[in-house]
Short mmCIF file of C-alpha atoms in Angstrom, two decimals:
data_model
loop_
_atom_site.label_atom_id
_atom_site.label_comp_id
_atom_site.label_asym_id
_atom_site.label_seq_id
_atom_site.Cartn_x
_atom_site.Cartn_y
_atom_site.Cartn_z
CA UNK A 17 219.15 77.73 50.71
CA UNK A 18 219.13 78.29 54.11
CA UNK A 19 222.74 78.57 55.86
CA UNK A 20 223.64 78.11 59.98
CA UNK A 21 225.64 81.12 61.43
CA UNK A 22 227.60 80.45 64.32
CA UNK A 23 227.17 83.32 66.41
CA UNK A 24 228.44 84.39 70.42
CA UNK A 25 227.72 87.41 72.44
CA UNK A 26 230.49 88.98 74.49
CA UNK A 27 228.69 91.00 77.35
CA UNK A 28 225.91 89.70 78.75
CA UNK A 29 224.13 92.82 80.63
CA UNK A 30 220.86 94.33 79.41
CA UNK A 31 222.20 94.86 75.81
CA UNK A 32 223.82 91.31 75.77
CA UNK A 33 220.38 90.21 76.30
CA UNK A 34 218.75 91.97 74.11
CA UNK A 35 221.46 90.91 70.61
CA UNK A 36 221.01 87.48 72.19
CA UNK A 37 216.83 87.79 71.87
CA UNK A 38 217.30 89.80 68.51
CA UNK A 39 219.54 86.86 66.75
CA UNK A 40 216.54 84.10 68.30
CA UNK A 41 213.53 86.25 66.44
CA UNK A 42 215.35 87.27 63.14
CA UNK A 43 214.27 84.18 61.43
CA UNK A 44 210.45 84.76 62.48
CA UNK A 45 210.57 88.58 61.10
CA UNK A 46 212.72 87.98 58.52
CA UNK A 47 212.27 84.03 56.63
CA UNK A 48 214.01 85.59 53.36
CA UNK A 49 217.41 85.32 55.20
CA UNK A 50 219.89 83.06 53.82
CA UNK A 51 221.45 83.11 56.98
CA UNK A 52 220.26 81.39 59.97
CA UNK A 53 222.13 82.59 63.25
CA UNK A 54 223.08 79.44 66.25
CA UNK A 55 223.88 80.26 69.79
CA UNK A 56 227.42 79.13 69.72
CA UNK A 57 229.08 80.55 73.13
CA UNK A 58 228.32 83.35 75.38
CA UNK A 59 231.39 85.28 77.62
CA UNK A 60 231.30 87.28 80.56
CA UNK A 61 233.71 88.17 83.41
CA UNK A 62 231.03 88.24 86.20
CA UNK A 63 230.58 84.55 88.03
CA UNK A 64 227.72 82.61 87.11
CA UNK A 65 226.16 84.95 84.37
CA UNK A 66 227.54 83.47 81.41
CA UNK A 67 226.11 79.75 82.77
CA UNK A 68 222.79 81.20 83.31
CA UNK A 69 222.71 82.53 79.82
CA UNK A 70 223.85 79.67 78.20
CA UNK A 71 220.98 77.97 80.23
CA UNK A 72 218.34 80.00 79.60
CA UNK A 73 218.88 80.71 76.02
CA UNK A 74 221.12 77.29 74.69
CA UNK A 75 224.60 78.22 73.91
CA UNK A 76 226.27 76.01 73.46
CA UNK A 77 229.04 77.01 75.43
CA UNK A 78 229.78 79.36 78.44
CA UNK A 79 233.04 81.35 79.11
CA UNK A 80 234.45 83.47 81.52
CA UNK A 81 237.38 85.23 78.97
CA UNK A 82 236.40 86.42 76.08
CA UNK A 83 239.44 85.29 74.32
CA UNK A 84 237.93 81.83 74.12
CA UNK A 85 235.41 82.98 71.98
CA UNK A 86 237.86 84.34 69.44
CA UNK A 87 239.44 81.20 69.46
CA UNK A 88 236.36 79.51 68.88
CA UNK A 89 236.08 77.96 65.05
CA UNK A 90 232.72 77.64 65.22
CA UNK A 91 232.23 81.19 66.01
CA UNK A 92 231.69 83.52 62.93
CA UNK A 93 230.02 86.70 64.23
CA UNK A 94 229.99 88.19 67.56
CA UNK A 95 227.94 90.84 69.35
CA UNK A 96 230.53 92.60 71.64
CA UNK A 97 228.28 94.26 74.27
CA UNK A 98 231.23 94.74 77.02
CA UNK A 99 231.66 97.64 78.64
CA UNK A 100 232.97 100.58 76.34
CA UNK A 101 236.89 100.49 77.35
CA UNK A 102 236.73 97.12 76.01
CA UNK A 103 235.71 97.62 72.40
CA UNK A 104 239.00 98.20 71.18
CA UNK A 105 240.32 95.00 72.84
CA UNK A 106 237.81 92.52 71.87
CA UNK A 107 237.08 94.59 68.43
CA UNK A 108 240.37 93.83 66.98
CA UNK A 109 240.92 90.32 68.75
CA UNK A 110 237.52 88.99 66.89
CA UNK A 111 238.35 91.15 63.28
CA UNK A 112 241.84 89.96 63.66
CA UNK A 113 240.23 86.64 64.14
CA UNK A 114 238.33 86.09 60.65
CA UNK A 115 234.79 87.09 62.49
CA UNK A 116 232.17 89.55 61.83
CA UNK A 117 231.24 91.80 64.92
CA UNK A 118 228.12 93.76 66.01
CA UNK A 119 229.41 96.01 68.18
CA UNK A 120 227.36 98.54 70.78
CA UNK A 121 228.17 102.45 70.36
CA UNK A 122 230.59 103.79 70.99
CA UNK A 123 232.99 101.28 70.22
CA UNK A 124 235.45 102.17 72.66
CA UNK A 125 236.87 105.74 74.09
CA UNK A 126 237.79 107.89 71.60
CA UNK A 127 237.90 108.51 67.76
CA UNK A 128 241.03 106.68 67.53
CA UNK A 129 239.54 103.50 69.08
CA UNK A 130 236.75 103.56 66.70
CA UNK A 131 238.63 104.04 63.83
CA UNK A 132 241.40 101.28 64.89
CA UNK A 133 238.43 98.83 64.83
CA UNK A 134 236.79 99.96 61.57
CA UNK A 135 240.60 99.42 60.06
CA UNK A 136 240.79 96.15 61.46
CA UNK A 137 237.58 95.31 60.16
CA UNK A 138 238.57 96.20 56.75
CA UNK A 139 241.64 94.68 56.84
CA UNK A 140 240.09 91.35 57.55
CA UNK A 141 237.36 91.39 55.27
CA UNK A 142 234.16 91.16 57.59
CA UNK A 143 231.45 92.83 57.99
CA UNK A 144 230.84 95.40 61.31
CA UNK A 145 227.22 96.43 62.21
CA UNK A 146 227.05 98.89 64.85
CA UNK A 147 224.16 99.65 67.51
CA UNK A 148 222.68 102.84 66.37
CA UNK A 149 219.48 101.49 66.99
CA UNK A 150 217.29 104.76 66.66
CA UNK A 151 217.83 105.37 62.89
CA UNK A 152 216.21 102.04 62.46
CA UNK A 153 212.78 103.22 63.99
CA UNK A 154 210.36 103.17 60.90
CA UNK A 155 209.71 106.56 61.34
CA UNK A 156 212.75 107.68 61.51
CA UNK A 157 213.08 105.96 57.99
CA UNK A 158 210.12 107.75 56.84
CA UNK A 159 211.34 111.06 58.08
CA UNK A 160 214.44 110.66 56.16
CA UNK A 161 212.51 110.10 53.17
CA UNK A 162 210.23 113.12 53.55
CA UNK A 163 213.54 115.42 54.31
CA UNK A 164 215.16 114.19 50.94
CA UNK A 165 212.02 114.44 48.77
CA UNK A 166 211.79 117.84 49.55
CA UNK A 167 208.22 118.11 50.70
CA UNK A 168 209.43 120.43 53.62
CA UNK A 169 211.80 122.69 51.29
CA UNK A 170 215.14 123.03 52.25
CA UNK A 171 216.24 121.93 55.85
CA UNK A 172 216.87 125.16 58.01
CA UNK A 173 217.57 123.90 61.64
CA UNK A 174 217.04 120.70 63.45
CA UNK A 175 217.32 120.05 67.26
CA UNK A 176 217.45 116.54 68.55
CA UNK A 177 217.12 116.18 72.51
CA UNK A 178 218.15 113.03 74.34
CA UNK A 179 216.97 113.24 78.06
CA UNK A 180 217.26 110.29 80.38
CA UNK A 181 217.17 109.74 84.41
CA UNK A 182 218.80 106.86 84.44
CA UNK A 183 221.97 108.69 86.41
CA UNK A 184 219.63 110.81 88.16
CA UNK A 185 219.79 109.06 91.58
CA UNK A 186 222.56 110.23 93.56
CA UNK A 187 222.57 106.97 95.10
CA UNK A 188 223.57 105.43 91.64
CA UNK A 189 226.95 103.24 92.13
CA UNK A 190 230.15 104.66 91.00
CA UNK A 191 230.33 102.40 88.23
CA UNK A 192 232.61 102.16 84.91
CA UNK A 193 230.41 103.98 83.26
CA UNK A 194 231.37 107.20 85.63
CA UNK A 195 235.07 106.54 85.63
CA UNK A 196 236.83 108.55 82.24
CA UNK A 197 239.24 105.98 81.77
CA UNK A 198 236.76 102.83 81.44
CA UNK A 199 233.58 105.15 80.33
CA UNK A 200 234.98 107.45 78.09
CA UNK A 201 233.14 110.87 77.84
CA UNK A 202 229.79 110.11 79.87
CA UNK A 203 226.69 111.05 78.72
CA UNK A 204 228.60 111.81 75.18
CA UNK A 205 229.41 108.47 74.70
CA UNK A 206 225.97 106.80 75.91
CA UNK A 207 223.50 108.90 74.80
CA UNK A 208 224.99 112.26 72.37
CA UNK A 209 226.62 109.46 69.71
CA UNK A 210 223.16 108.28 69.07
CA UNK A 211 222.32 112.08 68.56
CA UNK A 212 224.90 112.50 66.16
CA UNK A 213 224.51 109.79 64.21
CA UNK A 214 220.53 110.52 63.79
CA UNK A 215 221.66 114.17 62.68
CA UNK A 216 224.04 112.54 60.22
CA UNK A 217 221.35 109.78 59.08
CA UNK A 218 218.48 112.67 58.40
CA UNK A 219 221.10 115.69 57.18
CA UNK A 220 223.97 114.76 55.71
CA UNK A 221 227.65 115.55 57.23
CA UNK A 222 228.15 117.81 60.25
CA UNK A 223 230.80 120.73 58.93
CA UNK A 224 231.66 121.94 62.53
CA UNK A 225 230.27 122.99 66.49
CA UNK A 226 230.90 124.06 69.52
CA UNK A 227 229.76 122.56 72.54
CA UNK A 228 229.50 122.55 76.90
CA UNK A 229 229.28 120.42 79.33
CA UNK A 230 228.45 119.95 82.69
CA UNK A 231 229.14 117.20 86.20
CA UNK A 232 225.90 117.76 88.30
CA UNK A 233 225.61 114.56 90.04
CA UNK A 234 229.95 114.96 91.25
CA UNK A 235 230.56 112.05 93.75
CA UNK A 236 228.76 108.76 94.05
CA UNK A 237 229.01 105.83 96.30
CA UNK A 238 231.94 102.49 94.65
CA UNK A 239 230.04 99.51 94.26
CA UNK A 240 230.97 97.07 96.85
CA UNK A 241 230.15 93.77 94.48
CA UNK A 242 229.28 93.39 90.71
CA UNK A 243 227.09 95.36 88.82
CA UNK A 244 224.96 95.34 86.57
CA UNK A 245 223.15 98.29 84.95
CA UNK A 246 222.56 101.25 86.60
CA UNK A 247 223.36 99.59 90.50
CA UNK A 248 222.40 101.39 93.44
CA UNK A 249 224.96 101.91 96.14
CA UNK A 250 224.76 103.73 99.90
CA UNK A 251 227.82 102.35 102.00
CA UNK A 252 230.34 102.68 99.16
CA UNK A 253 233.23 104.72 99.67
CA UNK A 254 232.51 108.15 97.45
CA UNK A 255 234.37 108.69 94.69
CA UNK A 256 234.31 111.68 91.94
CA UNK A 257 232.17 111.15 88.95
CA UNK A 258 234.90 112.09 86.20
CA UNK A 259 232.93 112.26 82.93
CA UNK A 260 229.57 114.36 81.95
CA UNK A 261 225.97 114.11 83.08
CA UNK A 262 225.17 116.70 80.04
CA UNK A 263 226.06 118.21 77.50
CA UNK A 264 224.98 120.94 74.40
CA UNK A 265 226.33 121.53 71.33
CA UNK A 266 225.73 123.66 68.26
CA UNK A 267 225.91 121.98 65.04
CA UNK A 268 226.85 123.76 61.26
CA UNK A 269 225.86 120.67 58.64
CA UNK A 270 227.80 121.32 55.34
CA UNK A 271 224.28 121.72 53.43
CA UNK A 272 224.09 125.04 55.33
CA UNK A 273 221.54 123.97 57.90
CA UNK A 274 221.85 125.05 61.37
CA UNK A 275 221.13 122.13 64.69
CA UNK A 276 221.21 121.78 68.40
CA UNK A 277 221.63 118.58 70.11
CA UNK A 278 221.55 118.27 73.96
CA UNK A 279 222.05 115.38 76.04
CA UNK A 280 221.10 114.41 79.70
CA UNK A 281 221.72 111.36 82.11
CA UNK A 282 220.75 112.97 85.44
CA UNK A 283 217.24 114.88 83.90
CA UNK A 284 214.62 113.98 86.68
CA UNK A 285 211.51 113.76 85.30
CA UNK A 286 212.43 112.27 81.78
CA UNK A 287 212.34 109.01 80.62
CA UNK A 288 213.80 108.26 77.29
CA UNK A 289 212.48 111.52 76.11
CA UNK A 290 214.96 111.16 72.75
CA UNK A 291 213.55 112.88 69.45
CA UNK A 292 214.19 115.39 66.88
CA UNK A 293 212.42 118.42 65.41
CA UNK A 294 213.61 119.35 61.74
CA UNK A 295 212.32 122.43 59.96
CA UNK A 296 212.12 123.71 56.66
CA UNK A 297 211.71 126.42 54.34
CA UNK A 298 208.16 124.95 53.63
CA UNK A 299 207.26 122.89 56.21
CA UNK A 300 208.89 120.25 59.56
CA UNK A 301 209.04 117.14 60.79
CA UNK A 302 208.94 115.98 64.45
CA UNK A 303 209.37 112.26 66.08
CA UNK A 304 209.75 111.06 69.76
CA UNK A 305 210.77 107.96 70.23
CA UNK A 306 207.97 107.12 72.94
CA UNK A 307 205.50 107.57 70.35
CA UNK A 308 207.69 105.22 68.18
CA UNK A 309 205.22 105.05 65.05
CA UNK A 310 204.50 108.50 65.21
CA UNK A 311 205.39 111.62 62.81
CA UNK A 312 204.34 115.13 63.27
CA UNK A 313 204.17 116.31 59.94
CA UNK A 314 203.53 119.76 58.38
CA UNK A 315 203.56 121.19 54.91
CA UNK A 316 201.84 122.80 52.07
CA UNK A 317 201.89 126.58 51.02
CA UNK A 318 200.65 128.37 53.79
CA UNK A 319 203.74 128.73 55.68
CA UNK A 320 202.46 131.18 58.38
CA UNK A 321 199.82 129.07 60.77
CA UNK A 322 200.47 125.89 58.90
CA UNK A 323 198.74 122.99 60.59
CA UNK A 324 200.55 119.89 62.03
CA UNK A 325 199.35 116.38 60.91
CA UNK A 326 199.97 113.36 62.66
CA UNK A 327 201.24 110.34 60.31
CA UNK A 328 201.12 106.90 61.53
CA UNK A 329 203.77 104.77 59.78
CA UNK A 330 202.89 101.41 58.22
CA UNK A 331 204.15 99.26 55.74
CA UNK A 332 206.53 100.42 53.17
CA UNK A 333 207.95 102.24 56.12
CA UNK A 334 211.50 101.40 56.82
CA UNK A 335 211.45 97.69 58.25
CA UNK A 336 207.47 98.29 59.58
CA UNK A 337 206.26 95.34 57.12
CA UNK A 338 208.40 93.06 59.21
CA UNK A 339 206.42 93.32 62.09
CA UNK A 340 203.13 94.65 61.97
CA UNK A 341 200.84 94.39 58.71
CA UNK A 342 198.89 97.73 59.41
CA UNK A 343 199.57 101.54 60.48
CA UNK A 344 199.54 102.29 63.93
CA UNK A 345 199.99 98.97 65.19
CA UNK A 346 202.49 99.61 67.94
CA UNK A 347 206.83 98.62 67.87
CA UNK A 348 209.04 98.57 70.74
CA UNK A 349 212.71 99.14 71.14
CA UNK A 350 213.77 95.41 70.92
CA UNK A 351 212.31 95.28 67.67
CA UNK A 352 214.87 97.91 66.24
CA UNK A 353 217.52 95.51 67.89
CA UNK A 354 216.02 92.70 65.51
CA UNK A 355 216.16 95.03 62.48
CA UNK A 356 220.13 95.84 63.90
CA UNK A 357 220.10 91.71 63.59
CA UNK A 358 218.70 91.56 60.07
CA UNK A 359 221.08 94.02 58.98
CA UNK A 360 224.38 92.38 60.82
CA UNK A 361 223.21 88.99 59.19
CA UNK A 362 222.01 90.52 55.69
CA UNK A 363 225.69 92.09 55.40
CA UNK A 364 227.34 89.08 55.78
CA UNK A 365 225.24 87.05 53.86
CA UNK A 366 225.44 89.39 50.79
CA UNK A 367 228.89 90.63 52.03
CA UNK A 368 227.37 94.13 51.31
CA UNK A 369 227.27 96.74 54.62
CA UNK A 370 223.70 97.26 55.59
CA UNK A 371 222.68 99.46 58.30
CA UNK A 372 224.94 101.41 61.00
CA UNK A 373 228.85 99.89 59.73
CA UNK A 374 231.87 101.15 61.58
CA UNK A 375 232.65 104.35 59.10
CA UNK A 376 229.43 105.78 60.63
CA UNK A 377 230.91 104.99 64.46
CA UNK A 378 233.91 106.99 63.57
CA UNK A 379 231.95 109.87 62.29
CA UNK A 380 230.19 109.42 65.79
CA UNK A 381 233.06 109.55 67.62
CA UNK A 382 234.95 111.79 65.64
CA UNK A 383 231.94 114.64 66.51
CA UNK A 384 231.92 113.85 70.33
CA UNK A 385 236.05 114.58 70.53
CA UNK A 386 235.12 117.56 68.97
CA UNK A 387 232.70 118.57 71.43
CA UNK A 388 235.16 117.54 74.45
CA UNK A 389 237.50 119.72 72.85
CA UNK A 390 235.41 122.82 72.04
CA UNK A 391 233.95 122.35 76.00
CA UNK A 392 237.66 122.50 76.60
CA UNK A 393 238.43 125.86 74.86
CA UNK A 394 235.07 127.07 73.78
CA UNK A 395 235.56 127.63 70.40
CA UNK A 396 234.01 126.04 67.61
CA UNK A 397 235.70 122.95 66.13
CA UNK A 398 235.61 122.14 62.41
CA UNK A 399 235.11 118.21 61.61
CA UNK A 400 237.60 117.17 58.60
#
């Protein structure tokens, strides 16, 4: 038997927008859910945007405060997709509140934030998806698979890149997202958490690392109005960009395999160029996630000019069935926000954690502290 879900979105930005289309094609990808999600209300602190929202996609009610949501019985589950230094805040208002939460990375500044909201979450008894979207890729499923079977012997070193121009502009507005105390830790927080929580999803637990970072991009224009995005801004008065544009960090997993991860916001010339390479004794495994359905696979026995093969994933990979009903047929990124969906919804229909939870966000954030600190005194810094 089919059950309504009263649902609300705090945020609504790009990533509002795109839990809000997720939670409207879950039923059409997934008709074996018990759970059946309704637009209940939709907050945000910018004029206007919650009202169009509500008319373009039928909640049922608009807010300006947040706090009406949480005090909203018809509300059971809520994407919080606010800016990052207000995770915390609405995190533990909506757990506190008897409702389950899908909340973006990183969920909020620090370690400390992330693990105040997993205990809250706990404490309450609800469930908490978070949006590490990439480990839902099929292929990233199927990589995961091929790593644990063994087929490329036993993992030596990975590297996972995550390059972006989104910040390359240096017209860009001086936005939260630039500001340490509303931001957090920059291009750590936006783009490196993802990295570390793919390296955790493929390889198990990272033991310790040592990292650097960099400003390149040190003064931008203040926004003179709202923003949304990544705003340009010309007559602003400049301001210092107080988080990093990039960062790289070496990675010790406790299996004994070696990594690098680097991350970029200001990389000119790259557009979501996020992947990973892993090697092993016998073979590797590559994946970039503009060629979403796409593995470069090698292995066999000949070790020394062993051939690549490129894999097309299909059905039986990951969530792939869900979509498409033959290889190669192509996914996009919103479609790992609807498997994100199916996963927030599956949890609390089974009452079972499915997916990204809130343990994994602390591991996250637990690793990028680490790297702030070891850019800090450039050492290496061990991970309990």
């Amino acid at each position: 038997m089919v059950q309504t879900l009263g649902v609300a979105v705090v945020g609504f930005g790009w990533m509002g927008r795109v839990h809000t289309q997720a939670y409207a094609r879950v039923p059409h990808h997934f008709p074996g859910l018990s759970l059946r999600p309704e637009l209940v209300a939709v907050a945000d602190e910018v004029p206007g945007r919650a009202e169009e929202a509500a008319a373009q996609y039928g909640f049922a009610a608009a807010h300006r405060d947040w706090r009406e949501v949480a005090a909203d019985p018809r509300v059971r589950a809520v994407s919080i997709a606010a800016p990052n230094f207000l995770h915390r805040e609405i995190g533990l208002a909506m757990a506190e509140a008897g409702k389950h939460i899908w909340i973006e990375k990183p969920v909020g500044l620090t370690a400390e934030d992330a693990r105040a909201v997993s205990d809250a979450v706990t404490k309450a008894g609800v469930q908490g998806t978070v949006g590490f979207n990439y480990r839902g890729a099929p292929a990233v499923a199927a990589a995961r698979e091929l790593i644990a079977s063994g087929e490329i012997g036993t993992v030596t070193h990975v590297r996972i890149r995550l390059f972006s121009d989104y910040a390359a502009h240096p017209e860009g507005a001086l936005t939260w997202r630039y500001e340490r105390e509303r931001g957090g830790s920059g291009v750590l927080g936006d783009l490196a958490s993802h990295g570390v929580d793919l390296a955790r999803f493929l390889l198990g637990e990272i033991e310790a690392l040592t990292a650097d970072t960099a400003i390149f991009l040190p003064r931008r224009a203040r926004p003179t109005g709202a923003t949304a995005g990544h705003t340009r801004a010309t007559s602003g008065e400049l301001g210092p960009v107080e988080n990093e544009d990039y960062v790289n960090c070496l990675l010790r997993f406790a299996s004994g395999a070696r990594g690098v991860l680097e991350a970029c916001r200001v990389s000119v010339g790259e557009q979501n160029n996020y992947g990973f390479e892993v090697h092993g004794t016998k073979g590797a495994v590559f994946w970039d996630f503009r060629r979403m359905g796409e593995l470069g696979v090698s292995r066999g026995t000949s070790y020394q000019d062993q051939p690549v093969s490129t894999v097309y994933v299909g059905p039986g990979d990951g969530e792939y069935a869900a979509f498409q009903p033959g290889s190669a047929n192509s996914m996009g990124y919103d479609d790992l926000k609807v498997i994100e969906a199916h996963h927030f919804l599956r949890s609390i229909a089974e009452n079972t954690p499915y997916g990204a939870t809130l343990a994994d966000a602390v591991h996250s954030a637990a690793a990028l502290d680490a790297m702030s600190r070891s850019a800090e005194q450039g050492t290496w810094v061990p991970l309990a």
